[in-house]
Tab-separated table of C-alpha atoms in Angstrom:
chain	number	residue	atom	x	y	z
O	123	MET	CA	-13.830	73.782	76.740
O	124	ILE	CA	-11.512	71.481	77.667
O	125	ILE	CA	-11.384	67.587	75.949
O	126	SER	CA	-10.712	64.695	77.296
O	127	PRO	CA	-9.560	61.981	75.867
O	128	PRO	CA	-12.486	60.654	74.256
O	129	GLY	CA	-13.823	63.726	73.283
O	130	ILE	CA	-10.323	64.244	71.614
O	131	MET	CA	-11.190	61.251	69.812
O	132	ASP	CA	-14.245	62.248	68.090
O	133	LEU	CA	-13.107	65.446	66.786
O	134	MET	CA	-10.396	63.618	65.361
O	135	PRO	CA	-11.430	63.292	61.327
O	136	THR	CA	-11.621	60.658	60.621
O	137	ASP	CA	-8.858	60.703	57.476
O	138	ALA	CA	-5.626	62.030	60.050
O	139	PRO	CA	-2.585	60.513	59.772
O	140	THR	CA	-0.756	57.729	62.659
O	141	THR	CA	2.000	57.511	63.680
O	142	PRO	CA	3.658	54.602	65.526
O	143	ALA	CA	4.028	57.371	68.210
O	144	THR	CA	0.828	57.933	67.868
O	145	ASP	CA	-0.494	54.780	68.347
O	146	ARG	CA	1.321	53.478	71.212
O	147	HIS	CA	0.583	57.356	73.605
O	148	HIS	CA	-2.153	58.295	74.511
O	149	ILE	CA	-1.590	61.991	76.610
O	150	ARG	CA	-4.194	62.680	78.682
O	151	THR	CA	-5.084	66.112	78.652
O	152	PRO	CA	-4.251	68.795	81.439
O	153	ALA	CA	-6.078	70.975	82.900
O	154	PRO	CA	-7.005	74.299	81.877
O	155	ALA	CA	-4.112	76.575	80.784
O	156	SER	CA	-3.563	79.466	83.901
O	157	LEU	CA	-3.756	83.338	83.134
O	158	VAL	CA	-0.067	82.812	83.534
O	159	VAL	CA	0.446	80.282	80.877
O	160	THR	CA	-2.276	82.567	78.829
O	161	LEU	CA	-0.296	85.013	79.136
O	162	VAL	CA	3.037	83.261	78.634
O	163	LEU	CA	2.065	81.055	76.162
O	164	GLY	CA	0.789	84.619	74.147
O	165	ALA	CA	4.437	86.654	74.808
O	166	LEU	CA	6.394	83.744	73.850
O	167	THR	CA	3.266	84.473	70.194
O	168	ALA	CA	4.913	88.033	70.225
O	169	LEU	CA	8.675	87.327	70.455
O	170	PRO	CA	8.205	86.610	66.593
O	171	PRO	CA	6.535	90.645	65.529
O	172	LEU	CA	8.690	91.576	68.488
O	173	SER	CA	12.099	90.900	66.924
O	174	MET	CA	10.982	91.730	63.591
O	175	ASP	CA	8.344	95.129	64.257
O	176	MET	CA	10.825	97.093	66.516
O	177	TYR	CA	13.413	96.621	63.653
O	178	LEU	CA	11.297	98.091	61.021
O	179	PRO	CA	11.535	102.005	61.624
O	180	ALA	CA	15.163	101.589	61.071
O	181	LEU	CA	15.754	100.522	58.320
O	182	PRO	CA	16.676	102.845	56.196
O	183	GLU	CA	18.462	103.773	58.986
O	184	VAL	CA	20.431	101.045	58.733
O	185	THR	CA	21.041	101.291	55.026
O	186	GLY	CA	22.453	103.510	55.074
O	187	ALA	CA	24.460	102.882	58.546
O	188	LEU	CA	26.122	99.975	56.844
O	189	ARG	CA	26.427	101.405	53.747
O	190	SER	CA	24.140	98.468	52.348
O	191	PRO	CA	21.168	98.571	49.702
O	192	ALA	CA	18.103	97.558	50.528
O	193	ALA	CA	17.943	94.386	49.607
O	194	THR	CA	21.187	93.431	51.047
O	195	VAL	CA	19.546	95.081	54.245
O	196	GLN	CA	15.836	93.375	53.508
O	197	LEU	CA	18.221	89.770	53.780
O	198	THR	CA	18.855	90.431	57.748
O	199	LEU	CA	14.603	89.958	57.564
O	200	THR	CA	14.593	87.329	55.868
O	201	ALA	CA	18.112	85.228	58.067
O	202	CYS	CA	15.285	86.319	60.872
O	203	LEU	CA	12.690	84.193	59.053
O	204	MET	CA	15.198	80.960	57.568
O	205	GLY	CA	15.738	80.909	60.781
O	206	MET	CA	12.919	80.537	62.530
O	207	ALA	CA	11.880	77.924	59.519
O	208	LEU	CA	14.706	75.886	60.303
O	209	GLY	CA	15.292	76.010	64.394
O	210	GLN	CA	11.332	74.951	64.065
O	211	LEU	CA	11.635	71.299	62.171
O	212	VAL	CA	14.569	70.640	65.095
O	213	VAL	CA	13.016	72.407	68.135
O	214	GLY	CA	9.186	70.776	67.447
O	215	PRO	CA	10.839	66.816	67.848
O	216	MET	CA	12.798	67.481	70.499
O	217	SER	CA	9.280	68.511	72.495
O	218	ASP	CA	8.177	66.055	71.444
O	219	LYS	CA	10.368	63.533	72.597
O	220	TRP	CA	12.494	65.862	76.055
O	221	GLY	CA	9.074	67.615	76.668
O	222	ARG	CA	8.408	71.327	76.288
O	223	ARG	CA	9.910	72.855	79.028
O	224	ARG	CA	14.130	71.829	78.737
O	225	PRO	CA	13.986	72.916	74.704
O	226	LEU	CA	11.949	76.049	75.148
O	227	LEU	CA	14.207	77.447	77.586
O	228	ALA	CA	17.345	77.011	75.992
O	229	GLY	CA	16.100	78.285	72.992
O	230	MET	CA	15.296	81.226	74.950
O	231	VAL	CA	18.884	82.212	75.927
O	232	VAL	CA	20.885	81.583	72.502
O	233	TYR	CA	17.826	83.844	71.725
O	234	VAL	CA	18.939	87.009	74.271
O	235	ILE	CA	22.754	86.216	73.102
O	236	ALA	CA	21.817	85.728	69.191
O	237	THR	CA	20.131	89.880	70.221
O	238	ALA	CA	22.960	91.282	71.719
O	239	ALA	CA	25.063	89.978	68.841
O	240	CYS	CA	23.356	91.986	66.784
O	241	ALA	CA	23.346	95.467	68.832
O	242	LEU	CA	27.434	95.030	68.475
O	243	ALA	CA	27.249	93.483	64.363
O	244	PRO	CA	29.995	95.679	62.401
O	245	GLY	CA	28.531	95.559	58.658
O	246	ALA	CA	25.038	93.839	56.778
O	247	GLY	CA	26.454	90.678	56.554
O	248	VAL	CA	27.263	90.399	61.026
O	249	LEU	CA	24.142	91.561	60.625
O	250	ILE	CA	23.049	88.967	59.024
O	251	GLY	CA	24.098	86.403	60.241
O	252	CYS	CA	23.072	86.686	63.457
O	253	ARG	CA	19.904	87.885	62.726
O	254	LEU	CA	19.816	83.715	61.078
O	255	VAL	CA	21.455	82.656	64.889
O	256	GLN	CA	18.371	84.722	66.393
O	257	GLY	CA	15.370	83.474	63.946
O	258	LEU	CA	16.845	79.594	65.005
O	259	ALA	CA	16.166	79.736	68.056
O	260	GLY	CA	13.203	82.428	68.830
O	261	ALA	CA	12.071	79.196	66.325
O	262	ALA	CA	11.399	77.722	70.381
O	263	GLY	CA	8.786	79.926	71.748
O	264	ILE	CA	7.156	80.086	68.208
O	265	VAL	CA	6.321	76.057	67.705
O	266	ILE	CA	6.496	74.909	71.668
O	267	ALA	CA	3.940	77.793	72.051
O	268	ARG	CA	1.916	75.953	69.468
O	269	ALA	CA	2.517	72.002	71.290
O	270	VAL	CA	0.823	73.211	74.324
O	271	VAL	CA	-1.962	74.786	72.801
O	272	ARG	CA	-2.275	71.382	71.063
O	273	ASP	CA	-1.466	69.948	74.523
O	274	LEU	CA	-4.555	71.695	76.349
O	275	TYR	CA	-6.903	72.172	73.101
O	276	ASP	CA	-9.078	70.319	70.741
O	277	GLY	CA	-11.284	71.595	67.904
O	278	VAL	CA	-13.441	74.999	68.297
O	279	ALA	CA	-11.336	75.167	71.688
O	280	MET	CA	-9.065	75.329	70.652
O	281	ALA	CA	-9.430	77.582	67.764
O	282	ARG	CA	-10.795	80.157	70.817
O	283	PHE	CA	-7.451	79.471	72.383
O	284	PHE	CA	-5.300	80.738	69.045
O	285	SER	CA	-7.678	83.818	68.336
O	286	THR	CA	-6.711	84.584	72.671
O	287	LEU	CA	-3.233	84.741	72.111
O	288	MET	CA	-3.818	85.951	68.546
O	289	LEU	CA	-5.157	89.170	70.648
O	290	ILE	CA	-1.991	88.576	73.471
O	291	SER	CA	0.397	88.843	70.666
O	292	GLY	CA	-1.496	91.506	68.524
O	293	VAL	CA	0.208	93.606	71.494
O	294	ALA	CA	3.599	93.296	69.591
O	295	PRO	CA	3.063	95.083	66.356
O	296	VAL	CA	0.715	96.810	67.681
O	297	VAL	CA	3.367	98.529	69.873
O	298	ALA	CA	6.656	97.159	68.625
O	299	PRO	CA	7.149	100.454	65.769
O	300	LEU	CA	5.819	102.112	68.243
O	301	ILE	CA	8.545	101.325	70.160
O	302	GLY	CA	10.984	101.151	68.284
O	303	GLY	CA	10.460	104.729	66.667
O	304	GLN	CA	10.727	106.333	70.292
O	305	VAL	CA	14.144	104.175	70.385
O	306	LEU	CA	15.323	106.014	67.270
O	307	ARG	CA	14.299	109.437	68.803
O	308	LEU	CA	16.915	108.738	71.961
O	309	THR	CA	19.710	105.916	69.559
O	310	ASP	CA	20.587	104.490	66.469
O	311	TRP	CA	19.226	101.226	65.623
O	312	ARG	CA	21.268	99.709	67.236
O	313	GLY	CA	19.581	100.518	70.648
O	314	VAL	CA	16.710	98.832	68.849
O	315	PHE	CA	18.299	95.083	69.508
O	316	VAL	CA	19.215	96.461	73.274
O	317	VAL	CA	15.564	97.007	74.636
O	318	LEU	CA	15.534	93.706	72.526
O	319	THR	CA	17.791	91.860	74.623
O	320	VAL	CA	16.806	92.800	78.064
O	321	VAL	CA	12.733	92.126	76.408
O	322	GLY	CA	14.879	88.521	75.500
O	323	VAL	CA	15.712	88.277	79.470
O	324	LEU	CA	13.016	89.405	81.038
O	325	LEU	CA	10.494	86.557	79.227
O	326	CYS	CA	13.434	83.723	80.357
O	327	LEU	CA	13.161	83.785	83.423
O	328	VAL	CA	9.224	84.860	83.486
O	329	VAL	CA	9.306	81.040	80.889
O	330	TRP	CA	11.400	78.822	83.893
O	331	ARG	CA	9.066	80.093	85.832
O	332	GLY	CA	5.508	80.464	85.364
O	333	ILE	CA	5.511	77.123	82.659
O	334	PRO	CA	4.607	74.028	83.159
O	335	GLU	CA	5.255	70.825	82.086
O	336	THR	CA	2.303	69.537	79.102
O	337	LEU	CA	3.544	67.165	77.927
O	338	PRO	CA	3.805	63.696	80.589
O	339	PRO	CA	6.777	61.308	79.526
O	340	GLU	CA	3.823	59.034	78.818
O	341	GLY	CA	3.011	61.139	75.916
O	342	ARG	CA	6.941	61.716	74.804
O	343	HIS	CA	8.586	59.534	71.791
O	344	ASP	CA	11.102	57.661	72.827
O	345	GLY	CA	12.691	57.740	68.698
O	346	GLY	CA	15.545	59.403	67.017
O	347	VAL	CA	15.672	61.730	63.815
O	348	VAL	CA	15.045	59.230	62.368
O	349	GLN	CA	11.169	58.301	63.638
O	350	ALA	CA	11.115	62.479	64.011
O	351	LEU	CA	11.432	61.769	59.752
O	352	GLN	CA	9.128	59.656	59.334
O	353	THR	CA	6.193	60.637	61.904
O	354	MET	CA	6.314	64.283	59.684
O	355	ARG	CA	6.299	62.835	56.329
O	356	GLY	CA	3.022	61.113	57.858
O	357	LEU	CA	1.822	64.010	58.545
O	358	LEU	CA	2.848	65.386	54.914
O	359	ALA	CA	1.260	62.180	53.649
O	360	ASP	CA	-2.349	63.303	54.465
O	361	ARG	CA	-3.500	65.597	51.898
O	362	VAL	CA	-5.975	67.965	54.422
O	363	PHE	CA	-3.309	68.744	56.813
O	364	THR	CA	-1.070	69.832	53.652
O	365	GLY	CA	-3.603	72.411	52.350
O	366	TYR	CA	-4.177	74.184	55.384
O	367	VAL	CA	-0.410	74.132	56.046
O	368	LEU	CA	0.403	75.441	52.795
O	369	ALA	CA	-2.977	77.924	52.736
O	370	GLY	CA	-0.876	79.509	55.980
O	371	GLY	CA	2.514	79.512	54.348
O	372	PHE	CA	1.364	81.106	51.705
O	373	SER	CA	-1.292	83.442	53.943
O	374	PHE	CA	1.480	84.796	55.687
O	375	ALA	CA	4.110	85.252	53.014
O	376	ALA	CA	1.276	87.680	51.697
O	377	LEU	CA	0.996	89.580	55.464
O	378	PHE	CA	5.545	89.245	54.995
O	379	ALA	CA	6.085	91.494	51.934
O	380	TYR	CA	3.940	93.882	53.611
O	381	ILE	CA	6.102	93.712	56.502
O	382	SER	CA	9.130	94.285	54.893
O	383	ALA	CA	7.788	96.238	51.722
O	384	SER	CA	5.864	98.644	53.936
O	385	PRO	CA	9.388	100.827	55.604
O	386	PHE	CA	9.827	101.784	51.958
O	387	VAL	CA	6.680	101.989	50.972
O	388	ILE	CA	5.700	103.934	53.459
O	389	GLN	CA	8.388	106.590	54.139
O	390	ASP	CA	10.348	106.268	51.127
O	391	ILE	CA	8.483	106.391	48.908
O	392	TYR	CA	5.235	108.534	50.490
O	393	HIS	CA	7.693	110.972	52.564
O	394	ALA	CA	6.169	109.618	55.830
O	395	SER	CA	8.224	110.349	58.852
O	396	PRO	CA	8.742	106.791	61.585
O	397	GLN	CA	6.098	107.812	63.601
O	398	THR	CA	3.597	108.136	60.947
O	399	PHE	CA	4.975	104.967	59.558
O	400	SER	CA	4.705	103.006	62.857
O	401	LEU	CA	1.094	104.800	63.895
O	402	LEU	CA	0.010	103.370	60.365
O	403	PHE	CA	1.938	99.894	61.206
O	404	GLY	CA	-0.177	99.477	64.525
O	405	LEU	CA	-3.715	100.775	63.439
O	406	ASN	CA	-3.178	97.707	61.301
O	407	SER	CA	-2.083	95.385	64.011
O	408	VAL	CA	-5.235	96.697	65.882
O	409	GLY	CA	-7.203	95.671	62.466
O	410	LEU	CA	-6.025	91.892	62.691
O	411	VAL	CA	-6.670	92.006	66.504
O	412	ILE	CA	-10.155	92.982	66.612
O	413	VAL	CA	-10.826	90.396	63.848
O	414	GLY	CA	-9.189	87.623	64.866
O	415	GLN	CA	-11.758	88.774	68.174
O	416	ILE	CA	-14.851	89.017	66.273
O	417	ASN	CA	-13.052	84.702	64.452
O	418	GLY	CA	-12.659	83.737	67.746
O	419	LYS	CA	-15.684	85.281	70.111
O	420	VAL	CA	-18.119	85.388	67.361
O	421	LEU	CA	-18.144	83.560	64.833
O	422	ALA	CA	-15.927	80.072	65.860
O	423	GLY	CA	-18.821	77.899	67.679
O	424	ARG	CA	-21.284	79.514	65.165
O	425	PHE	CA	-20.151	78.498	61.857
O	426	SER	CA	-17.040	75.879	60.355
O	427	LEU	CA	-14.059	76.812	60.571
O	428	ASP	CA	-13.720	76.416	57.140
O	429	VAL	CA	-16.500	79.026	55.723
O	430	VAL	CA	-14.957	81.326	57.363
O	431	LEU	CA	-11.022	80.430	56.806
O	432	GLY	CA	-13.101	80.315	53.180
O	433	ILE	CA	-14.060	84.102	53.780
O	434	GLY	CA	-11.079	85.658	55.123
O	435	LEU	CA	-8.827	84.474	52.205
O	436	ALA	CA	-11.189	85.468	50.029
O	437	VAL	CA	-10.995	89.333	51.504
O	438	VAL	CA	-7.896	89.306	51.810
O	439	THR	CA	-7.301	88.355	47.568
O	440	LEU	CA	-9.447	90.957	47.187
O	441	ALA	CA	-8.028	93.735	48.783
O	442	ALA	CA	-4.786	92.285	46.880
O	443	VAL	CA	-6.726	93.036	43.779
O	444	ALA	CA	-7.276	96.609	44.690
O	445	LEU	CA	-3.476	97.733	46.367
O	446	VAL	CA	-2.188	95.975	42.577
O	447	LEU	CA	-4.758	98.174	40.778
O	448	MET	CA	-3.627	101.302	42.446
O	449	THR	CA	-0.300	101.219	42.849
O	450	SER	CA	0.173	100.357	39.162
O	451	GLY	CA	-1.599	103.189	38.267
O	452	VAL	CA	-5.147	102.153	36.871
O	453	PHE	CA	-6.829	104.992	39.481
O	454	GLY	CA	-4.165	107.765	39.001
O	455	ARG	CA	-1.410	108.023	41.470
O	456	PRO	CA	-3.227	107.158	44.642
O	457	GLY	CA	-2.250	109.489	48.192
O	458	LEU	CA	-1.626	107.394	51.565
O	459	VAL	CA	-5.216	107.095	53.064
O	460	PRO	CA	-6.059	104.718	50.235
O	461	VAL	CA	-3.153	102.480	49.738
O	462	ALA	CA	-2.848	102.659	53.932
O	463	ALA	CA	-7.294	101.644	53.380
O	464	GLY	CA	-5.620	98.899	51.639
O	465	LEU	CA	-3.146	97.385	53.376
O	466	PHE	CA	-5.401	97.765	56.596
O	467	VAL	CA	-8.435	95.204	55.456
O	468	LEU	CA	-5.737	92.769	53.891
O	469	MET	CA	-4.237	92.996	57.349
O	470	SER	CA	-7.568	92.352	59.175
O	471	ALA	CA	-8.363	89.713	57.324
O	472	MET	CA	-5.089	87.625	58.728
O	473	GLY	CA	-7.617	87.484	61.615
O	474	LEU	CA	-9.955	84.805	59.820
O	475	ALA	CA	-7.267	83.466	57.939
O	476	MET	CA	-4.001	82.894	60.335
O	477	PRO	CA	-5.525	81.217	63.796
O	478	ASN	CA	-7.877	78.472	61.532
O	479	THR	CA	-5.326	77.988	59.213
O	480	SER	CA	-3.743	76.553	62.644
O	481	ALA	CA	-6.723	74.826	64.918
O	482	GLN	CA	-6.934	72.954	61.413
O	483	ALA	CA	-4.379	70.965	60.942
O	484	LEU	CA	-2.985	70.709	64.681
O	485	MET	CA	-6.448	68.815	64.982
O	486	ARG	CA	-5.193	66.631	62.149
O	487	SER	CA	-1.605	66.414	64.569
O	488	ARG	CA	-3.127	64.088	67.194
O	489	ASN	CA	-0.016	63.247	69.915
O	490	ALA	CA	2.168	64.491	67.431
O	491	ALA	CA	2.040	68.114	68.380
O	492	GLY	CA	5.778	69.481	67.713
O	493	SER	CA	6.262	68.124	64.718
O	494	ALA	CA	2.766	69.216	63.121
O	495	SER	CA	3.226	72.695	64.698
O	496	ALA	CA	6.987	72.332	62.868
O	497	LEU	CA	5.823	72.223	59.576
O	498	LEU	CA	3.278	74.368	60.019
O	499	GLY	CA	5.674	77.020	60.973
O	500	THR	CA	8.657	76.279	58.839
O	501	SER	CA	6.624	76.100	55.663
O	502	THR	CA	4.903	79.693	57.622
O	503	PHE	CA	8.060	81.333	57.183
O	504	LEU	CA	9.941	79.904	53.919
O	505	LEU	CA	7.415	81.234	52.109
O	506	GLY	CA	7.101	84.321	54.549
O	507	ALA	CA	11.382	84.497	53.815
O	508	VAL	CA	10.612	83.729	49.896
O	509	ALA	CA	8.552	86.914	49.644
O	510	SER	CA	11.299	89.289	51.729
O	511	PRO	CA	13.595	89.894	48.764
O	512	LEU	CA	10.386	89.737	45.935
O	513	VAL	CA	9.390	93.186	47.182
O	514	GLY	CA	12.484	94.455	46.876
O	515	MET	CA	14.118	93.515	43.568
O	516	ALA	CA	12.478	96.758	41.234
O	517	GLY	CA	14.653	99.454	44.407
O	518	GLU	CA	12.664	101.219	46.984
O	519	HIS	CA	10.063	103.530	44.394
O	520	THR	CA	7.893	101.802	43.382
O	521	ALA	CA	5.312	99.528	45.531
O	522	VAL	CA	3.948	98.111	42.580
O	523	PRO	CA	5.920	94.407	43.274
O	524	MET	CA	4.694	94.691	47.015
O	525	ALA	CA	0.941	94.049	46.219
O	526	VAL	CA	2.113	91.835	42.920
O	527	VAL	CA	3.340	89.243	45.585
O	528	GLN	CA	0.694	90.138	47.922
O	529	LEU	CA	-1.582	88.667	45.166
O	530	GLY	CA	0.101	85.926	43.763
O	531	CYS	CA	0.514	84.406	47.791
O	532	ALA	CA	-3.356	85.593	48.628
O	533	LEU	CA	-4.231	83.314	45.540
O	534	ALA	CA	-1.608	80.573	45.500
O	535	ALA	CA	-3.316	79.981	49.451
O	536	VAL	CA	-6.719	79.920	47.918
O	537	VAL	CA	-5.582	77.107	45.336
O	538	CYS	CA	-3.959	75.643	48.043
O	539	PHE	CA	-6.913	75.530	50.754
O	540	ALA	CA	-9.848	74.493	47.859
O	541	GLY	CA	-7.597	72.249	46.190
O	542	LEU	CA	-6.690	69.832	48.995
O	543	CYS	CA	-8.638	70.462	51.371
O	544	ARG	CA	-11.745	70.410	49.853
O	545	PRO	CA	-13.929	71.399	52.701
O	546	TRP	CA	-16.635	70.725	50.515
O	547	LEU	CA	-16.356	67.171	50.338
O	548	ARG	CA	-15.560	65.955	53.251
O	549	LYS	CA	-17.095	66.691	56.909
O	550	ASP	CA	-15.550	69.233	58.817
O	551	ALA	CA	-15.611	67.656	62.498
O	552	ALA	CA	-14.482	71.000	64.287
O	553	GLY	CA	-17.323	72.992	62.052
O	554	ASP	CA	-19.147	69.847	62.708
O	555	ALA	CA	-18.508	70.038	66.774
O	556	ALA	CA	-18.839	73.493	66.557
O	557	GLY	CA	-22.779	73.692	65.420
O	558	ASP	CA	-23.556	70.931	68.048
O	559	ALA	CA	-22.121	73.185	70.484
O	560	ALA	CA	-23.397	76.224	69.464
């Protein structure tokens, strides 16, 4: 379903923010995304989980090899997330000004160089710095992939396409820990970054050959930093847009609390092997992918996106409550199986929350897709970066901080969704369009 320009305007909320650039330019909707473009966009959205998850089984080894505490090594995750957050603020407006291809290719080249430097890092400080640059460069793939989707689709069609991307990118968290675990059988943690460097080179070549320019010259913004800031300010002035951005960001923070803490929880507290951890992590990722496909193929078009989003946030919150009760000893000392089951439910429910927050936020961006995508991604990764060190504050021998951080983030997401978006007080354009289509 490709929306023509009149369809885009019909689906836009009446109170969506406008900017001077939005008023001057109206972009012709391109042709539907080809299979190659879809696969490449999926690969670009898979790059962050690939960069993170292949490295996760090696975290305990890195603490010993670099003689650094777990909290310091977890900063390598935080630095990468911070880089991805800040990089999007730069790359997003750049893609609105110069098009999608050039900033994307430049970011991919720097990503390859930074990843190779991670493999050669002599100490934790250098590794943290290299991971920061890696995140800054990798931000190009994240923000521009979302902007390209906004160039091509709108409304329920955009939510469905995000679910398709989740299917493709969801393969990364399934196979990445498994690959990481097998790489550790053959070499040490540095070999993980060597593999990521090769993946980056291949993806850079595929982007060069497979991604067309989806933002025509007449749709680009001529302004510089000042206009980019004005555009972002206009977007943030929209209470509903900000609500979706924060709800998505806190949801991801709950997810990343699991990502950063689970290697220590599963391997150190429950004494599982790196291969067992990888298997459990992959199983959770499969749950997220399956629920994401249910969202895109079954629920979108039949129910309001806000209704589905609310259900997803409710399930995430309930799963976090159960994890707090289990890890704090309310039901005695739980084994690995019930804790893993709680994490599986929490991860799977993200398949309802994450695609719909992205779609609802981007629907209110009109032509400033790059800037809106940057704000969406920046808040997501900044909140995730804050959650990462919090889960290790009580040491490596308790899972309570992980569960508490997850619950706090889930409750914050619910508050932002209910307090700022207030879907019951307004007509949901995406949901109404979905009902009409059904």
